[in-house]
Each structure stands twice: as C-alpha cells, then as structure tokens.
C-alpha cells in the first residue's frame, strides 16, 4: 500500500503540490486526473524520488510504501523497493535495441532474475518480442510506450507509476494501453496512473483523484468520479444534462476484470 500524507512540494517559488493525501491500496489501479500544471507529474516524481532531479523540494508530508518511508530514499533505492516509474514522454534509449532497453530496465535490481521478467514482458507485448533486435528509435509511438512500460516491468515492480501513457497516441492504441494496464494489475502489480485522458483512466481505475492547481479537489471510486458533474464537464467533455445528471456517467467502468486476455497488440 502506498500512502501519501499531507504532501507539499515546491520548485523554488512555485508551489506545485499543497497538502496532498492519497492512497494506493494493494492490487489496485488508482488514477490521478488534472489539467496541465495541476501537479500530476510532481506527485509521481515525489513518490519515485526523482523530484530533486527537477529541482523540486518536499517541504511537508510523508510518503510511505508498505509502512516504510519513501520520501527519504533516492531514486535507485525506491526502484529497489519495487516502486518504478515510467516517466512522461517515454524516454527510451533510441540507439539501443528493444532487447538492450529491456536489459537496462533490469540492471541494478538485486536478487531478481531477468529472464522470467523478460518473458513476462514479451508475453504482454508480443510485438516487442518480434522486434527485439530493432533499434528503439525506429518503433512507432505506441510501440515506444509499450517498451517504456516493458522496461519498467523488468525491475519487477510491486507498484508501477505511469505518467500520461496515452500522450500523443491514437485512440485505438490508447485503448490497448488501457488493456495492458488492466492485465499488469491482474498479474498483481498496483498502478498509480496519471492521465489527462480521463475516459481511459476512469475505465481502468478502481479509485481516482482529481488534482486542481496542486490540491486534491475530488476523490472516490472511479465510478463515483465519472458520475460527477465536474468530471463529466471538465474531463469527459459532456454536460450533466446530456447524460441525465449524475446517474449517466459515460465513463463508468466497464467490468474491468472481464478483460481476460489481451488481443495481440497490433502497434
Ligand atoms: P502536465 O500535464 O502539463 O505535465 P502536471 O499536472 O503534470 O502537468 P506538473 O508538471 O507537476 O503538472 O507541474 C506542476 C507545477 O509545477 C506547474 O506550475 C509547473 O509549471 C511547475 N513545474 C513543474 N516542473 C517544474 C520545474 N522543474 N521547475 C519549476 N517549475 C516546475
């Protein structure tokens, strides 16, 4: 379980997060919605310990994972604890092959065997297996996102942090990313998903939070949030009237556990 309590983060004079509290219970998918600059990436950076690389500073609050403080750890120690981030913009190594990228993801993770992790990645993403010898720079945007997620899975996380995995991808690929997230979660990994694509995020999440200029303005189950007027209007692009008020949430979750098996990913 991840517990973020009263977290405030600044970049110099900019207050990016103000007393944010949030929980990711074991085995769940938790979505964080919010517009540009709301503080979503900052939240993930603070959890993964990478905020300092961006000159961010935690000025208040705690972050604990299974009862152990994360906010005092460096990024490598955080990964070693099983908390692994896929940063925004899928920063893969373009001049390395798919396989080399995956190997890099498993490096430095003690006592963990790479082949089973790699087999799991190839099972999730058959396309990556087909292209294992290809330079990552030559992959499509969707394939690069898959590789970024696959690389993070090489560290065998118990909690995966995903920063806008749908960014810049076609709707069909976004759907596939959603299915992949569900499958990763079904296999036992918790997921903290930061997204501007509220429709996808609320479909795959159990719980959700809305960040507004650094503060949590709404939280609840994904279904509850999808039914609110605010989320429908601001994040799903619908008016409450269109959907018969709060009862007609368009993005209320499909029965998520029914996604039994991934269709072969078409790229
Ligand atoms: P986006 O969806 O655009 O990525 P976000 O919700 O992830 O937005 P953050 O990137 O966390 O928001 O930014 C929160 C606030 O902190 C914004 O005001 C942003 O301009 C500021 N900020 C983010 N990174 C830095 C930085 N390295 N230095 C200074 N200010 C920053």
mmCIF file of C-alpha atoms and ligand atoms in Angstrom:
data_model
loop_
_atom_site.group_PDB
_atom_site.id
_atom_site.type_symbol
_atom_site.label_atom_id
_atom_site.label_comp_id
_atom_site.label_asym_id
_atom_site.label_seq_id
_atom_site.Cartn_x
_atom_site.Cartn_y
_atom_site.Cartn_z
ATOM 1 C CA UNK A 1 0.000 0.000 0.000
ATOM 2 C CA UNK A 2 1.253 3.457 -0.903
ATOM 3 C CA UNK A 3 0.309 6.257 1.434
ATOM 4 C CA UNK A 4 0.908 9.898 0.610
ATOM 5 C CA UNK A 5 0.056 12.138 3.550
ATOM 6 C CA UNK A 6 -0.144 15.926 3.530
ATOM 7 C CA UNK A 7 2.469 16.232 0.801
ATOM 8 C CA UNK A 8 3.645 19.689 -0.262
ATOM 9 C CA UNK A 9 6.261 20.115 -2.992
ATOM 10 C CA UNK A 10 7.827 23.305 -4.358
ATOM 11 C CA UNK A 11 10.083 24.243 -7.220
ATOM 12 C CA UNK A 12 11.684 27.409 -5.899
ATOM 13 C CA UNK A 13 8.868 29.922 -5.645
ATOM 14 C CA UNK A 14 6.333 27.633 -7.342
ATOM 15 C CA UNK A 15 4.071 25.621 -5.062
ATOM 16 C CA UNK A 16 3.363 22.521 -7.159
ATOM 17 C CA UNK A 17 1.567 20.403 -4.525
ATOM 18 C CA UNK A 18 -0.213 21.616 -1.396
ATOM 19 C CA UNK A 19 -1.076 19.124 1.361
ATOM 20 C CA UNK A 20 -1.964 16.276 -0.981
ATOM 21 C CA UNK A 21 -3.075 12.995 0.588
ATOM 22 C CA UNK A 22 -3.687 9.868 -1.451
ATOM 23 C CA UNK A 23 -3.647 6.098 -1.088
ATOM 24 C CA UNK A 24 -2.970 3.253 -3.459
ATOM 25 C CA UNK A 25 -4.242 0.086 -1.757
ATOM 26 C CA UNK A 26 -2.541 -3.165 -2.738
ATOM 27 C CA UNK A 27 -3.568 -4.668 -6.069
ATOM 28 C CA UNK A 28 -5.494 -1.617 -7.214
ATOM 29 C CA UNK A 29 -5.282 0.871 -10.060
ATOM 30 C CA UNK A 30 -5.552 4.465 -8.857
ATOM 31 C CA UNK A 31 -5.945 7.278 -11.381
ATOM 32 C CA UNK A 32 -4.963 10.912 -10.868
ATOM 33 C CA UNK A 33 -6.678 13.348 -13.223
ATOM 34 C CA UNK A 34 -5.965 17.015 -13.669
ATOM 35 C CA UNK A 35 -5.294 19.631 -16.276
ATOM 36 C CA UNK A 36 -1.875 20.911 -17.383
ATOM 37 C CA UNK A 37 0.203 22.088 -14.470
ATOM 38 C CA UNK A 38 -2.090 20.571 -11.828
ATOM 39 C CA UNK A 39 0.864 18.783 -10.229
ATOM 40 C CA UNK A 40 0.357 15.228 -11.508
ATOM 41 C CA UNK A 41 3.944 14.651 -12.652
ATOM 42 C CA UNK A 42 5.236 16.266 -9.475
ATOM 43 C CA UNK A 43 3.276 13.746 -7.434
ATOM 44 C CA UNK A 44 4.863 10.827 -9.297
ATOM 45 C CA UNK A 45 8.305 12.419 -9.072
ATOM 46 C CA UNK A 46 7.980 12.764 -5.321
ATOM 47 C CA UNK A 47 6.938 9.109 -4.988
ATOM 48 C CA UNK A 48 9.799 7.886 -7.196
ATOM 49 C CA UNK A 49 12.322 10.206 -5.526
ATOM 50 C CA UNK A 50 13.130 11.950 -8.831
ATOM 51 C CA UNK A 51 11.792 15.387 -7.828
ATOM 52 C CA UNK A 52 15.293 16.530 -6.881
ATOM 53 C CA UNK A 53 16.457 15.949 -10.460
ATOM 54 C CA UNK A 54 13.908 18.623 -11.400
ATOM 55 C CA UNK A 55 14.938 20.921 -8.552
ATOM 56 C CA UNK A 56 11.815 20.091 -6.593
ATOM 57 C CA UNK A 57 11.738 20.012 -2.795
ATOM 58 C CA UNK A 58 9.393 18.189 -0.450
ATOM 59 C CA UNK A 59 8.577 20.771 2.169
ATOM 60 C CA UNK A 60 5.927 18.890 4.086
ATOM 61 C CA UNK A 61 4.356 15.471 4.441
ATOM 62 C CA UNK A 62 5.323 11.828 4.157
ATOM 63 C CA UNK A 63 5.274 9.076 1.556
ATOM 64 C CA UNK A 64 5.238 5.502 2.800
ATOM 65 C CA UNK A 65 5.141 2.200 0.962
ATOM 66 C CA UNK A 66 4.231 -0.887 2.961
ATOM 67 C CA UNK A 67 4.974 1.114 6.085
ATOM 68 C CA UNK A 68 8.471 2.244 5.006
ATOM 69 C CA UNK A 69 9.308 5.864 4.259
ATOM 70 C CA UNK A 70 9.993 6.559 0.573
ATOM 71 C CA UNK A 71 10.456 10.297 0.840
ATOM 72 C CA UNK A 72 13.944 9.874 2.289
ATOM 73 C CA UNK A 73 15.118 7.472 -0.439
ATOM 74 C CA UNK A 74 16.998 8.201 -3.653
ATOM 75 C CA UNK A 75 15.514 7.005 -6.981
ATOM 76 C CA UNK A 76 17.624 3.818 -7.145
ATOM 77 C CA UNK A 77 16.638 2.787 -3.623
ATOM 78 C CA UNK A 78 12.999 3.447 -4.484
ATOM 79 C CA UNK A 79 13.240 1.135 -7.509
ATOM 80 C CA UNK A 80 14.905 -1.480 -5.309
ATOM 81 C CA UNK A 81 11.837 -1.281 -3.042
ATOM 82 C CA UNK A 82 9.654 -2.196 -6.012
ATOM 83 C CA UNK A 83 8.307 1.257 -6.867
ATOM 84 C CA UNK A 84 9.113 2.019 -10.514
ATOM 85 C CA UNK A 85 8.143 4.990 -12.670
ATOM 86 C CA UNK A 86 7.523 5.218 -16.397
ATOM 87 C CA UNK A 87 8.173 8.920 -16.990
ATOM 88 C CA UNK A 88 6.140 11.147 -19.268
ATOM 89 C CA UNK A 89 7.342 11.191 -22.862
ATOM 90 C CA UNK A 90 8.537 7.543 -22.900
ATOM 91 C CA UNK A 91 12.237 8.132 -22.504
ATOM 92 C CA UNK A 92 13.590 5.011 -24.102
ATOM 93 C CA UNK A 93 17.148 4.695 -25.420
ATOM 94 C CA UNK A 94 16.641 5.224 -29.152
ATOM 95 C CA UNK A 95 20.069 3.980 -30.173
ATOM 96 C CA UNK A 96 19.728 0.730 -28.264
ATOM 97 C CA UNK A 97 17.711 -2.244 -29.442
ATOM 98 C CA UNK A 98 14.443 -3.266 -27.841
ATOM 99 C CA UNK A 99 16.203 -6.088 -26.028
ATOM 100 C CA UNK A 100 19.008 -3.810 -24.780
ATOM 101 C CA UNK A 101 16.432 -1.335 -23.473
ATOM 102 C CA UNK A 102 14.735 -4.109 -21.553
ATOM 103 C CA UNK A 103 18.036 -5.322 -20.146
ATOM 104 C CA UNK A 104 18.778 -1.780 -18.961
ATOM 105 C CA UNK A 105 15.470 -1.782 -17.079
ATOM 106 C CA UNK A 106 16.517 -4.812 -15.054
ATOM 107 C CA UNK A 107 20.014 -3.594 -14.275
ATOM 108 C CA UNK A 108 20.911 -2.944 -10.693
ATOM 109 C CA UNK A 109 17.889 -4.758 -9.344
ATOM 110 C CA UNK A 110 19.371 -7.172 -6.862
ATOM 111 C CA UNK A 111 18.254 -10.741 -6.410
ATOM 112 C CA UNK A 112 15.886 -10.612 -9.315
ATOM 113 C CA UNK A 113 16.280 -12.865 -12.276
ATOM 114 C CA UNK A 114 15.932 -11.187 -15.639
ATOM 115 C CA UNK A 115 14.751 -13.987 -17.945
ATOM 116 C CA UNK A 116 11.366 -14.506 -16.229
ATOM 117 C CA UNK A 117 10.803 -10.762 -16.179
ATOM 118 C CA UNK A 118 11.673 -10.517 -19.858
ATOM 119 C CA UNK A 119 9.420 -13.443 -20.705
ATOM 120 C CA UNK A 120 6.564 -11.678 -18.920
ATOM 121 C CA UNK A 121 7.220 -8.517 -20.937
ATOM 122 C CA UNK A 122 7.271 -10.456 -24.209
ATOM 123 C CA UNK A 123 4.057 -12.206 -23.251
ATOM 124 C CA UNK A 124 2.394 -8.868 -22.594
ATOM 125 C CA UNK A 125 3.870 -7.288 -25.721
ATOM 126 C CA UNK A 126 4.389 -9.885 -28.471
ATOM 127 C CA UNK A 127 5.268 -7.032 -30.803
ATOM 128 C CA UNK A 128 8.350 -6.243 -28.721
ATOM 129 C CA UNK A 129 9.458 -9.836 -28.984
ATOM 130 C CA UNK A 130 9.102 -9.706 -32.762
ATOM 131 C CA UNK A 131 11.172 -6.528 -32.792
ATOM 132 C CA UNK A 132 13.651 -7.405 -30.102
ATOM 133 C CA UNK A 133 16.674 -6.739 -32.355
ATOM 134 C CA UNK A 134 15.356 -3.445 -33.765
ATOM 135 C CA UNK A 135 16.607 -0.017 -32.689
ATOM 136 C CA UNK A 136 14.089 1.544 -30.325
ATOM 137 C CA UNK A 137 14.154 4.824 -32.286
ATOM 138 C CA UNK A 138 12.554 3.009 -35.224
ATOM 139 C CA UNK A 139 9.497 1.869 -33.276
ATOM 140 C CA UNK A 140 6.136 3.617 -33.622
ATOM 141 C CA UNK A 141 4.991 5.921 -30.797
ATOM 142 C CA UNK A 142 2.720 3.214 -29.419
ATOM 143 C CA UNK A 143 5.487 0.629 -29.543
ATOM 144 C CA UNK A 144 7.850 3.012 -27.759
ATOM 145 C CA UNK A 145 5.272 3.452 -24.994
ATOM 146 C CA UNK A 146 4.993 -0.319 -24.705
ATOM 147 C CA UNK A 147 8.775 -0.529 -24.495
ATOM 148 C CA UNK A 148 8.878 2.130 -21.774
ATOM 149 C CA UNK A 149 6.318 0.152 -19.763
ATOM 150 C CA UNK A 150 8.139 -3.102 -20.504
ATOM 151 C CA UNK A 151 11.429 -1.642 -19.356
ATOM 152 C CA UNK A 152 9.859 -0.615 -16.055
ATOM 153 C CA UNK A 153 8.408 -4.119 -15.624
ATOM 154 C CA UNK A 154 11.938 -5.549 -15.916
ATOM 155 C CA UNK A 155 12.537 -4.175 -12.422
ATOM 156 C CA UNK A 156 9.603 -6.323 -11.258
ATOM 157 C CA UNK A 157 7.683 -3.555 -9.511
ATOM 158 C CA UNK A 158 5.005 -4.114 -6.933
ATOM 159 C CA UNK A 159 3.841 -0.554 -7.670
ATOM 160 C CA UNK A 160 4.070 0.900 -11.173
ATOM 161 C CA UNK A 161 3.887 4.675 -11.637
ATOM 162 C CA UNK A 162 2.634 5.683 -15.088
ATOM 163 C CA UNK A 163 2.865 9.292 -16.256
ATOM 164 C CA UNK A 164 0.419 10.000 -19.109
ATOM 165 C CA UNK A 165 0.982 6.802 -21.075
ATOM 166 C CA UNK A 166 -1.677 7.828 -23.617
ATOM 167 C CA UNK A 167 0.016 11.105 -24.545
ATOM 168 C CA UNK A 168 0.132 11.618 -28.315
ATOM 169 C CA UNK A 169 -1.221 8.182 -29.188
ATOM 170 C CA UNK A 170 -4.142 7.281 -31.461
ATOM 171 C CA UNK A 171 -7.419 6.303 -29.742
ATOM 172 C CA UNK A 172 -7.077 2.639 -30.691
ATOM 173 C CA UNK A 173 -3.582 2.482 -29.171
ATOM 174 C CA UNK A 174 -4.838 4.261 -26.040
ATOM 175 C CA UNK A 175 -7.457 1.511 -25.699
ATOM 176 C CA UNK A 176 -4.708 -1.086 -25.923
ATOM 177 C CA UNK A 177 -2.665 0.718 -23.277
ATOM 178 C CA UNK A 178 -5.736 0.576 -21.042
ATOM 179 C CA UNK A 179 -5.996 -3.176 -21.552
ATOM 180 C CA UNK A 180 -2.288 -3.601 -20.820
ATOM 181 C CA UNK A 181 -2.684 -1.669 -17.552
ATOM 182 C CA UNK A 182 -5.551 -3.940 -16.542
ATOM 183 C CA UNK A 183 -3.526 -7.020 -17.349
ATOM 184 C CA UNK A 184 -0.466 -5.782 -15.421
ATOM 185 C CA UNK A 185 -2.742 -5.134 -12.458
ATOM 186 C CA UNK A 186 -4.437 -8.513 -12.811
ATOM 187 C CA UNK A 187 -0.985 -10.105 -12.549
ATOM 188 C CA UNK A 188 -0.555 -8.497 -9.125
ATOM 189 C CA UNK A 189 1.080 -5.096 -9.667
ATOM 190 C CA UNK A 190 -0.572 -1.984 -8.232
ATOM 191 C CA UNK A 191 -0.677 1.014 -10.555
ATOM 192 C CA UNK A 192 -0.703 4.757 -9.912
ATOM 193 C CA UNK A 193 -1.789 6.247 -13.227
ATOM 194 C CA UNK A 194 -1.529 9.948 -14.011
ATOM 195 C CA UNK A 195 -3.632 10.852 -17.045
ATOM 196 C CA UNK A 196 -5.278 13.648 -18.941
ATOM 197 C CA UNK A 197 -7.277 11.030 -20.829
ATOM 198 C CA UNK A 198 -9.968 10.710 -18.169
ATOM 199 C CA UNK A 199 -12.100 8.343 -20.172
ATOM 200 C CA UNK A 200 -9.379 5.688 -20.367
ATOM 201 C CA UNK A 201 -8.139 6.324 -16.833
ATOM 202 C CA UNK A 202 -11.569 6.004 -15.223
ATOM 203 C CA UNK A 203 -12.301 2.876 -17.200
ATOM 204 C CA UNK A 204 -9.272 1.036 -15.806
ATOM 205 C CA UNK A 205 -9.072 2.543 -12.310
ATOM 206 C CA UNK A 206 -10.609 1.351 -9.061
ATOM 207 C CA UNK A 207 -10.118 4.688 -7.311
ATOM 208 C CA UNK A 208 -9.469 8.172 -8.647
ATOM 209 C CA UNK A 209 -8.379 11.621 -7.537
ATOM 210 C CA UNK A 210 -8.696 14.989 -9.246
ATOM 211 C CA UNK A 211 -5.877 17.464 -8.713
ATOM 212 C CA UNK A 212 -6.670 21.156 -9.132
ATOM 213 C CA UNK A 213 -3.691 23.507 -9.021
ATOM 214 C CA UNK A 214 -1.776 21.288 -6.629
ATOM 215 C CA UNK A 215 -4.658 20.275 -4.363
ATOM 216 C CA UNK A 216 -6.979 17.274 -4.296
ATOM 217 C CA UNK A 217 -10.429 18.581 -5.194
ATOM 218 C CA UNK A 218 -12.261 15.264 -5.601
ATOM 219 C CA UNK A 219 -11.647 11.630 -4.813
ATOM 220 C CA UNK A 220 -13.627 8.439 -4.680
ATOM 221 C CA UNK A 221 -14.173 5.300 -6.668
ATOM 222 C CA UNK A 222 -13.661 5.706 -10.403
ATOM 223 C CA UNK A 223 -17.381 5.162 -10.905
ATOM 224 C CA UNK A 224 -18.283 7.860 -8.386
ATOM 225 C CA UNK A 225 -15.946 10.351 -10.011
ATOM 226 C CA UNK A 226 -17.118 9.531 -13.523
ATOM 227 C CA UNK A 227 -20.648 10.340 -12.379
ATOM 228 C CA UNK A 228 -19.830 13.789 -11.014
ATOM 229 C CA UNK A 229 -20.835 16.839 -12.969
ATOM 230 C CA UNK A 230 -17.350 18.304 -12.647
ATOM 231 C CA UNK A 231 -15.579 15.303 -14.126
ATOM 232 C CA UNK A 232 -18.156 14.917 -16.867
ATOM 233 C CA UNK A 233 -17.891 18.572 -17.818
ATOM 234 C CA UNK A 234 -14.165 19.197 -17.456
ATOM 235 C CA UNK A 235 -12.582 15.856 -18.178
ATOM 236 C CA UNK A 236 -15.037 13.806 -20.191
ATOM 237 C CA UNK A 237 -16.391 16.626 -22.343
ATOM 238 C CA UNK A 238 -20.054 16.034 -21.515
ATOM 239 C CA UNK A 239 -22.693 18.081 -19.789
ATOM 240 C CA UNK A 240 -24.606 16.501 -16.922
ATOM 241 C CA UNK A 241 -27.899 17.118 -18.796
ATOM 242 C CA UNK A 242 -26.664 15.119 -21.748
ATOM 243 C CA UNK A 243 -26.344 12.102 -19.508
ATOM 244 C CA UNK A 244 -29.347 12.581 -17.307
ATOM 245 C CA UNK A 245 -27.469 14.141 -14.408
ATOM 246 C CA UNK A 246 -25.190 12.266 -12.135
ATOM 247 C CA UNK A 247 -26.621 8.868 -12.978
ATOM 248 C CA UNK A 248 -25.451 8.718 -16.573
ATOM 249 C CA UNK A 249 -21.699 8.506 -16.357
ATOM 250 C CA UNK A 250 -20.357 7.671 -19.789
ATOM 251 C CA UNK A 251 -17.030 6.501 -18.494
ATOM 252 C CA UNK A 252 -18.310 4.370 -15.666
ATOM 253 C CA UNK A 253 -16.083 1.371 -15.668
ATOM 254 C CA UNK A 254 -16.755 -1.492 -17.919
ATOM 255 C CA UNK A 255 -16.480 -4.688 -15.913
ATOM 256 C CA UNK A 256 -12.717 -4.367 -15.788
ATOM 257 C CA UNK A 257 -11.968 -7.876 -14.613
ATOM 258 C CA UNK A 258 -13.653 -9.178 -17.733
ATOM 259 C CA UNK A 259 -10.631 -8.252 -19.813
ATOM 260 C CA UNK A 260 -9.478 -11.815 -19.774
ATOM 261 C CA UNK A 261 -6.775 -11.933 -22.311
ATOM 262 C CA UNK A 262 -5.016 -9.362 -24.369
ATOM 263 C CA UNK A 263 -5.597 -9.442 -28.022
ATOM 264 C CA UNK A 264 -2.367 -9.487 -29.926
ATOM 265 C CA UNK A 265 -1.123 -5.948 -29.989
ATOM 266 C CA UNK A 266 -1.206 -4.528 -33.471
ATOM 267 C CA UNK A 267 1.058 -1.492 -32.882
HETATM 268 P P1 LIG B 1 1.300 18.366 -17.316
HETATM 269 O O1 LIG B 1 0.067 17.558 -17.567
HETATM 270 O O2 LIG B 1 1.377 19.588 -18.166
HETATM 271 O O3 LIG B 1 2.556 17.552 -17.300
HETATM 272 P P2 LIG B 1 1.172 18.263 -14.443
HETATM 273 O O4 LIG B 1 -0.194 18.152 -13.863
HETATM 274 O O5 LIG B 1 1.965 17.017 -14.539
HETATM 275 O O6 LIG B 1 1.109 18.991 -15.832
HETATM 276 P P3 LIG B 1 3.469 19.356 -13.088
HETATM 277 O O7 LIG B 1 4.358 19.100 -14.263
HETATM 278 O O8 LIG B 1 3.614 18.516 -11.903
HETATM 279 O O9 LIG B 1 1.941 19.336 -13.545
HETATM 280 O O10 LIG B 1 3.639 20.891 -12.696
HETATM 281 C C1 LIG B 1 3.048 21.450 -11.527
HETATM 282 C C2 LIG B 1 3.521 22.910 -11.421
HETATM 283 O O11 LIG B 1 4.926 22.925 -11.176
HETATM 284 C C3 LIG B 1 3.308 23.717 -12.689
HETATM 285 O O12 LIG B 1 3.044 25.049 -12.285
HETATM 286 C C4 LIG B 1 4.648 23.650 -13.390
HETATM 287 O O13 LIG B 1 4.872 24.772 -14.197
HETATM 288 C C5 LIG B 1 5.614 23.615 -12.217
HETATM 289 N N1 LIG B 1 6.845 22.876 -12.516
HETATM 290 C C6 LIG B 1 6.942 21.584 -12.924
HETATM 291 N N2 LIG B 1 8.235 21.224 -13.047
HETATM 292 C C7 LIG B 1 8.972 22.309 -12.722
HETATM 293 C C8 LIG B 1 10.376 22.572 -12.652
HETATM 294 N N3 LIG B 1 11.268 21.616 -12.929
HETATM 295 N N4 LIG B 1 10.766 23.812 -12.279
HETATM 296 C C9 LIG B 1 9.853 24.767 -11.981
HETATM 297 N N5 LIG B 1 8.515 24.583 -12.018
HETATM 298 C C10 LIG B 1 8.073 23.369 -12.385
#
